[in-house]
mmCIF file of C-alpha atoms in Angstrom:
data_model
loop_
_atom_site.group_PDB
_atom_site.id
_atom_site.type_symbol
_atom_site.label_atom_id
_atom_site.label_comp_id
_atom_site.label_asym_id
_atom_site.label_seq_id
_atom_site.Cartn_x
_atom_site.Cartn_y
_atom_site.Cartn_z
ATOM 1 C CA MET A 1 -68.501 26.136 -14.801
ATOM 2 C CA THR A 2 -65.955 28.521 -13.309
ATOM 3 C CA PHE A 3 -66.088 30.445 -10.060
ATOM 4 C CA ALA A 4 -64.643 33.892 -9.431
ATOM 5 C CA ARG A 5 -62.107 34.032 -6.650
ATOM 6 C CA PRO A 6 -63.557 36.001 -3.697
ATOM 7 C CA ASP A 7 -62.145 39.429 -2.927
ATOM 8 C CA PRO A 8 -60.694 39.103 0.598
ATOM 9 C CA LEU A 9 -60.647 42.857 1.207
ATOM 10 C CA SER A 10 -64.326 43.228 0.389
ATOM 11 C CA ALA A 11 -65.357 40.119 2.318
ATOM 12 C CA LEU A 12 -65.891 42.041 5.531
ATOM 13 C CA GLY A 13 -69.279 40.706 6.479
ATOM 14 C CA THR A 14 -67.825 39.570 9.808
ATOM 15 C CA PRO A 15 -65.769 41.726 12.181
ATOM 16 C CA SER A 16 -62.647 39.721 11.409
ATOM 17 C CA GLY A 17 -62.897 39.741 7.621
ATOM 18 C CA ILE A 18 -62.393 35.968 7.686
ATOM 19 C CA PRO A 19 -65.510 34.051 6.553
ATOM 20 C CA SER A 20 -67.808 33.384 9.488
ATOM 21 C CA TRP A 21 -67.657 29.625 9.044
ATOM 22 C CA VAL A 22 -63.930 29.863 9.834
ATOM 23 C CA SER A 23 -63.847 32.553 12.509
ATOM 24 C CA SER A 24 -66.778 31.096 14.468
ATOM 25 C CA ALA A 25 -65.573 27.494 14.310
ATOM 26 C CA ARG A 26 -65.702 25.610 17.628
ATOM 27 C CA ALA A 27 -63.905 22.433 16.586
ATOM 28 C CA GLU A 28 -62.053 20.381 19.189
ATOM 29 C CA ALA A 29 -60.321 17.638 17.212
ATOM 30 C CA LEU A 30 -56.836 18.460 15.940
ATOM 31 C CA GLU A 31 -57.616 17.603 12.314
ATOM 32 C CA ASP A 32 -60.707 19.839 12.347
ATOM 33 C CA VAL A 33 -58.914 22.805 13.919
ATOM 34 C CA ALA A 34 -56.079 22.307 11.415
ATOM 35 C CA PHE A 35 -58.597 22.547 8.561
ATOM 36 C CA PHE A 36 -59.960 25.854 9.858
ATOM 37 C CA SER A 37 -56.496 27.333 10.463
ATOM 38 C CA GLY A 38 -55.544 26.361 6.922
ATOM 39 C CA ALA A 39 -58.609 28.166 5.603
ATOM 40 C CA ALA A 40 -57.735 31.263 7.648
ATOM 41 C CA LEU A 41 -54.138 31.253 6.389
ATOM 42 C CA SER A 42 -55.331 30.810 2.802
ATOM 43 C CA HIS A 43 -57.587 33.847 3.161
ATOM 44 C CA LEU A 44 -54.714 35.852 4.634
ATOM 45 C CA HIS A 45 -52.454 34.747 1.776
ATOM 46 C CA PHE A 46 -54.867 36.256 -0.771
ATOM 47 C CA VAL A 47 -54.930 39.501 1.223
ATOM 48 C CA LEU A 48 -51.134 39.712 1.323
ATOM 49 C CA GLU A 49 -51.081 39.509 -2.476
ATOM 50 C CA ARG A 50 -53.190 42.652 -2.854
ATOM 51 C CA GLU A 51 -51.146 45.624 -4.020
ATOM 52 C CA GLU A 52 -53.277 48.130 -2.111
ATOM 53 C CA VAL A 53 -52.296 46.605 1.235
ATOM 54 C CA PRO A 54 -49.286 48.461 2.748
ATOM 55 C CA LEU A 55 -47.443 45.275 3.666
ATOM 56 C CA ALA A 56 -44.488 46.853 5.486
ATOM 57 C CA LEU A 57 -46.862 48.871 7.643
ATOM 58 C CA LEU A 58 -49.023 45.832 8.327
ATOM 59 C CA ARG A 59 -46.005 43.778 9.378
ATOM 60 C CA ASP A 60 -44.746 46.588 11.604
ATOM 61 C CA ARG A 61 -48.116 46.955 13.328
ATOM 62 C CA LEU A 62 -48.391 43.200 13.843
ATOM 63 C CA ALA A 63 -44.846 43.225 15.245
ATOM 64 C CA LEU A 64 -46.034 45.674 17.907
ATOM 65 C CA ARG A 65 -48.940 43.363 18.726
ATOM 66 C CA ALA A 66 -46.587 40.380 19.007
ATOM 67 C CA ALA A 67 -44.156 42.316 21.200
ATOM 68 C CA GLU A 68 -46.968 43.440 23.495
ATOM 69 C CA ALA A 69 -48.037 39.812 23.954
ATOM 70 C CA CYS A 70 -44.467 38.664 24.665
ATOM 71 C CA VAL A 71 -43.957 41.444 27.214
ATOM 72 C CA ALA A 72 -47.163 40.353 28.939
ATOM 73 C CA HIS A 73 -45.893 36.750 28.989
ATOM 74 C CA PHE A 74 -42.984 37.936 31.122
ATOM 75 C CA GLY A 75 -45.343 39.705 33.511
ATOM 76 C CA ARG A 76 -44.203 43.197 32.556
ATOM 77 C CA PRO A 77 -46.640 46.151 32.578
ATOM 78 C CA GLU A 78 -45.626 47.847 29.310
ATOM 79 C CA ARG A 79 -48.253 48.007 26.604
ATOM 80 C CA ALA A 80 -48.305 49.405 23.063
ATOM 81 C CA GLY A 81 -47.871 53.049 24.043
ATOM 82 C CA GLU A 82 -44.853 52.394 26.239
ATOM 83 C CA LEU A 83 -43.283 50.121 23.633
ATOM 84 C CA ARG A 84 -43.663 52.796 20.965
ATOM 85 C CA ASP A 85 -42.045 55.363 23.243
ATOM 86 C CA ALA A 86 -39.154 53.049 24.111
ATOM 87 C CA VAL A 87 -38.187 52.719 20.446
ATOM 88 C CA ALA A 88 -39.330 55.954 18.788
ATOM 89 C CA PHE A 89 -37.304 58.225 21.076
ATOM 90 C CA LEU A 90 -34.269 55.956 21.389
ATOM 91 C CA GLN A 91 -30.975 57.830 21.056
ATOM 92 C CA PRO A 92 -27.688 56.256 19.874
ATOM 93 C CA GLY A 93 -26.103 54.428 22.766
ATOM 94 C CA ASP A 94 -29.307 54.337 24.820
ATOM 95 C CA SER A 95 -30.842 51.124 26.094
ATOM 96 C CA PRO A 96 -34.533 50.617 25.324
ATOM 97 C CA GLY A 97 -34.954 48.429 28.416
ATOM 98 C CA PRO A 98 -36.120 44.789 28.493
ATOM 99 C CA ALA A 99 -39.537 45.507 26.977
ATOM 100 C CA GLY A 100 -38.049 47.771 24.321
ATOM 101 C CA ASP A 101 -35.536 45.062 23.428
ATOM 102 C CA ILE A 102 -38.391 42.644 22.796
ATOM 103 C CA TYR A 103 -40.116 45.161 20.542
ATOM 104 C CA LEU A 104 -36.880 45.848 18.652
ATOM 105 C CA SER A 105 -36.456 42.123 18.027
ATOM 106 C CA TRP A 106 -39.876 41.868 16.414
ATOM 107 C CA ARG A 107 -39.444 45.068 14.392
ATOM 108 C CA ARG A 108 -36.057 43.985 13.072
ATOM 109 C CA ALA A 109 -37.424 40.555 12.231
ATOM 110 C CA VAL A 110 -40.123 41.955 9.934
ATOM 111 C CA GLU A 111 -38.050 44.681 8.281
ATOM 112 C CA ARG A 112 -36.096 42.550 5.815
ATOM 113 C CA PRO A 113 -36.726 39.483 3.667
ATOM 114 C CA MET A 114 -36.168 36.322 5.646
ATOM 115 C CA SER A 115 -32.637 34.997 5.901
ATOM 116 C CA ILE A 116 -30.419 33.673 8.666
ATOM 117 C CA GLU A 117 -28.591 37.003 8.593
ATOM 118 C CA ALA A 118 -31.832 38.953 9.032
ATOM 119 C CA LEU A 119 -32.985 36.654 11.821
ATOM 120 C CA GLY A 120 -29.591 37.040 13.483
ATOM 121 C CA ARG A 121 -30.022 40.816 13.416
ATOM 122 C CA ALA A 122 -33.319 40.375 15.237
ATOM 123 C CA LEU A 123 -31.846 37.890 17.727
ATOM 124 C CA PRO A 124 -28.309 39.148 18.444
ATOM 125 C CA ALA A 125 -27.969 37.032 21.611
ATOM 126 C CA PHE A 126 -27.704 33.880 19.491
ATOM 127 C CA GLU A 127 -25.062 32.767 17.012
ATOM 128 C CA PRO A 128 -26.104 32.453 13.338
ATOM 129 C CA GLY A 129 -25.182 28.767 13.382
ATOM 130 C CA GLN A 130 -27.490 28.132 16.316
ATOM 131 C CA ILE A 131 -30.316 30.053 14.631
ATOM 132 C CA ALA A 132 -29.810 28.054 11.426
ATOM 133 C CA ALA A 133 -29.864 24.760 13.328
ATOM 134 C CA TRP A 134 -33.131 25.663 15.039
ATOM 135 C CA PHE A 135 -34.637 26.901 11.799
ATOM 136 C CA ASP A 136 -33.743 23.640 10.053
ATOM 137 C CA ALA A 137 -35.478 21.606 12.781
ATOM 138 C CA GLY A 138 -38.850 22.131 11.152
ATOM 139 C CA LYS A 139 -40.149 19.506 8.739
ATOM 140 C CA GLY A 140 -43.470 18.713 7.109
ATOM 141 C CA LEU A 141 -46.524 20.939 6.694
ATOM 142 C CA PRO A 142 -46.312 24.661 7.578
ATOM 143 C CA VAL A 143 -47.797 24.581 11.087
ATOM 144 C CA THR A 144 -45.997 21.357 11.931
ATOM 145 C CA ARG A 145 -42.724 22.978 10.856
ATOM 146 C CA ALA A 146 -43.417 26.014 13.008
ATOM 147 C CA VAL A 147 -44.225 23.846 16.022
ATOM 148 C CA MET A 148 -41.065 21.780 15.595
ATOM 149 C CA VAL A 149 -38.933 24.933 15.448
ATOM 150 C CA LEU A 150 -40.618 26.359 18.541
ATOM 151 C CA GLU A 151 -40.097 23.074 20.400
ATOM 152 C CA ALA A 152 -36.430 22.918 19.349
ATOM 153 C CA VAL A 153 -35.694 26.401 20.655
ATOM 154 C CA LEU A 154 -37.529 26.004 23.960
ATOM 155 C CA ARG A 155 -36.097 22.553 24.572
ATOM 156 C CA GLU A 156 -32.573 23.965 24.341
ATOM 157 C CA VAL A 157 -33.209 27.391 25.932
ATOM 158 C CA PRO A 158 -36.432 27.117 27.980
ATOM 159 C CA ARG A 159 -36.829 30.871 28.574
ATOM 160 C CA ALA A 160 -36.155 31.934 24.975
ATOM 161 C CA ASP A 161 -39.845 32.509 24.235
ATOM 162 C CA VAL A 162 -39.232 35.498 21.956
ATOM 163 C CA ALA A 163 -36.606 33.715 19.884
ATOM 164 C CA GLY A 164 -38.771 30.609 19.643
ATOM 165 C CA LEU A 165 -41.825 32.541 18.494
ATOM 166 C CA ILE A 166 -39.903 34.634 15.971
ATOM 167 C CA LEU A 167 -38.256 31.572 14.452
ATOM 168 C CA ALA A 168 -41.544 29.632 14.479
ATOM 169 C CA ASP A 169 -43.295 32.452 12.588
ATOM 170 C CA ALA A 170 -40.358 32.586 10.175
ATOM 171 C CA ALA A 171 -40.571 28.830 9.550
ATOM 172 C CA LEU A 172 -44.315 29.125 8.979
ATOM 173 C CA ALA A 173 -43.844 31.967 6.493
ATOM 174 C CA GLN A 174 -41.116 30.143 4.604
ATOM 175 C CA ALA A 175 -43.315 27.057 4.310
ATOM 176 C CA LEU A 176 -46.133 29.247 2.969
ATOM 177 C CA GLY A 177 -43.834 30.808 0.369
ATOM 178 C CA TRP A 178 -43.735 34.303 1.879
ATOM 179 C CA ASP A 179 -40.590 36.420 1.470
ATOM 180 C CA HIS A 180 -41.184 38.211 4.777
ATOM 181 C CA PHE A 181 -42.720 36.648 7.804
ATOM 182 C CA VAL A 182 -45.912 37.999 9.308
ATOM 183 C CA PRO A 183 -46.118 37.894 13.131
ATOM 184 C CA LEU A 184 -49.022 35.602 13.909
ATOM 185 C CA LEU A 185 -48.365 33.072 16.660
ATOM 186 C CA ALA A 186 -47.184 35.218 19.576
ATOM 187 C CA ALA A 187 -50.243 37.438 19.807
ATOM 188 C CA ALA A 188 -52.694 34.574 20.288
ATOM 189 C CA LEU A 189 -50.675 31.972 22.207
ATOM 190 C CA LYS A 190 -50.893 31.991 25.997
ATOM 191 C CA ARG A 191 -47.778 31.615 28.082
ATOM 192 C CA ALA A 192 -49.046 28.223 29.257
ATOM 193 C CA ASP A 193 -49.305 27.112 25.624
ATOM 194 C CA LEU A 194 -45.550 27.495 25.238
ATOM 195 C CA ARG A 195 -44.995 24.780 27.833
ATOM 196 C CA LYS A 196 -47.021 22.268 25.811
ATOM 197 C CA GLN A 197 -45.543 19.725 23.417
ATOM 198 C CA GLY A 198 -46.565 17.542 20.510
ATOM 199 C CA ASP A 199 -50.222 17.466 19.530
ATOM 200 C CA ASP A 200 -51.200 19.756 22.414
ATOM 201 C CA LEU A 201 -48.865 22.473 21.123
ATOM 202 C CA ARG A 202 -49.993 21.921 17.526
ATOM 203 C CA LEU A 203 -53.617 22.302 18.583
ATOM 204 C CA ALA A 204 -52.798 25.545 20.434
ATOM 205 C CA CYS A 205 -50.907 26.897 17.408
ATOM 206 C CA HIS A 206 -53.715 26.065 14.980
ATOM 207 C CA ARG A 207 -56.205 27.870 17.235
ATOM 208 C CA ALA A 208 -53.854 30.819 17.583
ATOM 209 C CA LEU A 209 -53.516 31.083 13.814
ATOM 210 C CA ILE A 210 -57.284 31.225 13.289
ATOM 211 C CA SER A 211 -57.450 34.167 15.679
ATOM 212 C CA SER A 212 -54.317 35.959 14.462
ATOM 213 C CA ALA A 213 -54.994 35.493 10.755
ATOM 214 C CA SER A 214 -58.453 36.961 11.324
ATOM 215 C CA GLU A 215 -56.932 39.985 13.055
ATOM 216 C CA ALA A 216 -54.291 40.383 10.338
ATOM 217 C CA VAL A 217 -56.978 40.402 7.629
ATOM 218 C CA ARG A 218 -59.005 42.966 9.574
ATOM 219 C CA GLN A 219 -55.956 45.190 9.996
ATOM 220 C CA ALA A 220 -54.957 44.757 6.349
ATOM 221 C CA ALA A 221 -58.373 45.947 5.181
ATOM 222 C CA ASP A 222 -58.281 48.896 7.583
ATOM 223 C CA LEU A 223 -54.760 49.912 6.591
ATOM 224 C CA ALA A 224 -55.548 49.578 2.884
ATOM 225 C CA ARG A 225 -58.338 52.113 3.299
ATOM 226 C CA ARG A 226 -56.212 54.442 5.408
ATOM 227 C CA ALA A 227 -53.261 54.190 3.016
ATOM 228 C CA ALA A 228 -55.501 55.017 0.053
ATOM 229 C CA HIS A 229 -56.725 58.141 1.852
ATOM 230 C CA LEU A 230 -53.174 59.196 2.759
ATOM 231 C CA LYS A 231 -52.099 58.856 -0.871
ATOM 232 C CA ALA A 232 -55.176 60.791 -2.005
ATOM 233 C CA VAL A 233 -54.356 63.803 0.168
ATOM 234 C CA ALA A 234 -50.643 63.790 -0.710
ATOM 235 C CA PRO A 235 -51.067 66.271 -3.631
ATOM 236 C CA LYS A 236 -52.402 68.834 -1.144
ATOM 237 C CA LEU A 237 -49.105 68.863 0.752
ATOM 238 C CA ARG A 238 -46.652 71.534 -0.310
ATOM 239 C CA ALA A 239 -43.830 70.967 2.179
ATOM 240 C CA LYS A 240 -40.537 69.944 0.630
ATOM 241 C CA GLY A 241 -39.902 66.351 1.657
ATOM 242 C CA ALA A 242 -43.603 65.609 2.130
ATOM 243 C CA GLY A 243 -43.456 62.776 -0.409
ATOM 244 C CA SER A 244 -40.680 61.014 1.496
ATOM 245 C CA ALA A 245 -42.582 61.536 4.742
ATOM 246 C CA ILE A 246 -45.675 59.900 3.240
ATOM 247 C CA GLU A 247 -43.617 56.863 2.261
ATOM 248 C CA MET A 248 -42.323 56.603 5.824
ATOM 249 C CA PHE A 249 -45.847 56.706 7.243
ATOM 250 C CA LEU A 250 -46.758 53.866 4.873
ATOM 251 C CA THR A 251 -44.047 51.615 6.310
ATOM 252 C CA ARG A 252 -43.939 52.348 10.054
ATOM 253 C CA ASP A 253 -46.489 51.903 12.806
ATOM 254 C CA ALA A 254 -45.554 55.184 14.514
ATOM 255 C CA MET A 255 -43.379 58.140 13.596
ATOM 256 C CA ALA A 256 -42.027 61.029 15.667
ATOM 257 C CA PRO A 257 -41.904 64.312 13.700
ATOM 258 C CA SER A 258 -38.159 64.468 14.371
ATOM 259 C CA ALA A 259 -37.698 61.282 12.328
ATOM 260 C CA LEU A 260 -39.192 62.830 9.178
ATOM 261 C CA PRO A 261 -36.940 64.338 6.464
ATOM 262 C CA LEU A 262 -38.008 67.923 7.252
ATOM 263 C CA THR A 263 -37.014 70.623 9.697
ATOM 264 C CA ASP A 264 -38.558 70.225 13.152
ATOM 265 C CA ARG A 265 -41.076 73.000 12.580
ATOM 266 C CA ALA A 266 -42.021 71.806 9.097
ATOM 267 C CA ALA A 267 -42.378 68.221 10.336
ATOM 268 C CA ARG A 268 -44.729 69.229 13.141
ATOM 269 C CA ARG A 269 -46.796 71.353 10.766
ATOM 270 C CA LEU A 270 -46.983 68.475 8.274
ATOM 271 C CA CYS A 271 -48.156 66.051 10.964
ATOM 272 C CA ASP A 272 -50.802 68.514 12.173
ATOM 273 C CA ARG A 273 -51.944 69.018 8.583
ATOM 274 C CA LEU A 274 -52.236 65.278 8.020
ATOM 275 C CA VAL A 275 -54.263 64.924 11.211
ATOM 276 C CA ASP A 276 -56.594 67.719 10.046
ATOM 277 C CA LEU A 277 -57.034 65.889 6.741
ATOM 278 C CA GLY A 278 -57.862 62.652 8.548
ATOM 279 C CA ALA A 279 -54.870 60.935 6.937
ATOM 280 C CA VAL A 280 -52.878 60.105 10.086
ATOM 281 C CA ARG A 281 -53.659 59.929 13.787
ATOM 282 C CA GLU A 282 -51.828 61.286 16.811
ATOM 283 C CA LEU A 283 -51.233 58.181 18.896
ATOM 284 C CA THR A 284 -50.185 59.411 22.346
ATOM 285 C CA GLY A 285 -52.733 62.039 23.434
ATOM 286 C CA ARG A 286 -49.828 64.172 24.695
ATOM 287 C CA ASP A 287 -48.992 67.801 23.982
ATOM 288 C CA THR A 288 -45.293 67.005 23.580
ATOM 289 C CA PHE A 289 -43.257 64.006 22.415
ATOM 290 C CA ARG A 290 -46.049 63.081 20.082
ATOM 291 C CA LEU A 291 -46.180 60.100 17.744
ATOM 292 C CA TYR A 292 -48.206 59.806 14.548
ATOM 293 C CA GLY A 293 -49.355 56.846 12.504
ATOM 294 C CA VAL A 294 -51.724 55.856 9.723
#
């Protein structure tokens, strides 16, 4: 007897998209929580293989979520809207500020396939050799590797939470065979969790992965539907450069009209047209300095 593999994008009977027996688990023992986090990661892995999921866009949106969590860890007030503004309207030579720097680190980390060079671009305060040494600290199963990397970074530089979380997610992704890493740990770990060690930290990371993998699956399903609609309305767009603009919307969380490959007036008209068609959303609620996203 053979069994058909479930369709992760259609398995949305629960709000998370992860099967209810995983997302509603209340296990306490480390081995039990590890089992459920493995099931959640397996489900996410199937979703990331689906061609209809706009992976670059998903990673970029999860990077914003991770950055927002890291900013909150440092007690700063900026949330998603402020982080988008800090980066979207950044001019050459400008500083995005501390919160914007955190967001830029996460965005740069997800943009390119994983390598020490790419991680160094995301974490310019650290030498490539140091990054490589931390990255090589992880051994064993995926979550164990991620925890060991996080511990290695924070043991050497106790306040380097962002670097530790980025490298831990990268180690996890590499162990799972992913070319790009998907931000998962930062959004669901509490600041107090980062001061834990050993089994206590592993337990916190497994729990965080159940939550974050569930959210990633939910967002993947939502973005797959939105991306399909955006592609469906594309033939209705007559503006020169509209095709390139569509591709940009399918890779970035938020876009200012000025960043699109059209004149300012044509870009604004295109964004308004896409909003009217229900293909993108205006994200700021402002009359000026607007941002748009799928």
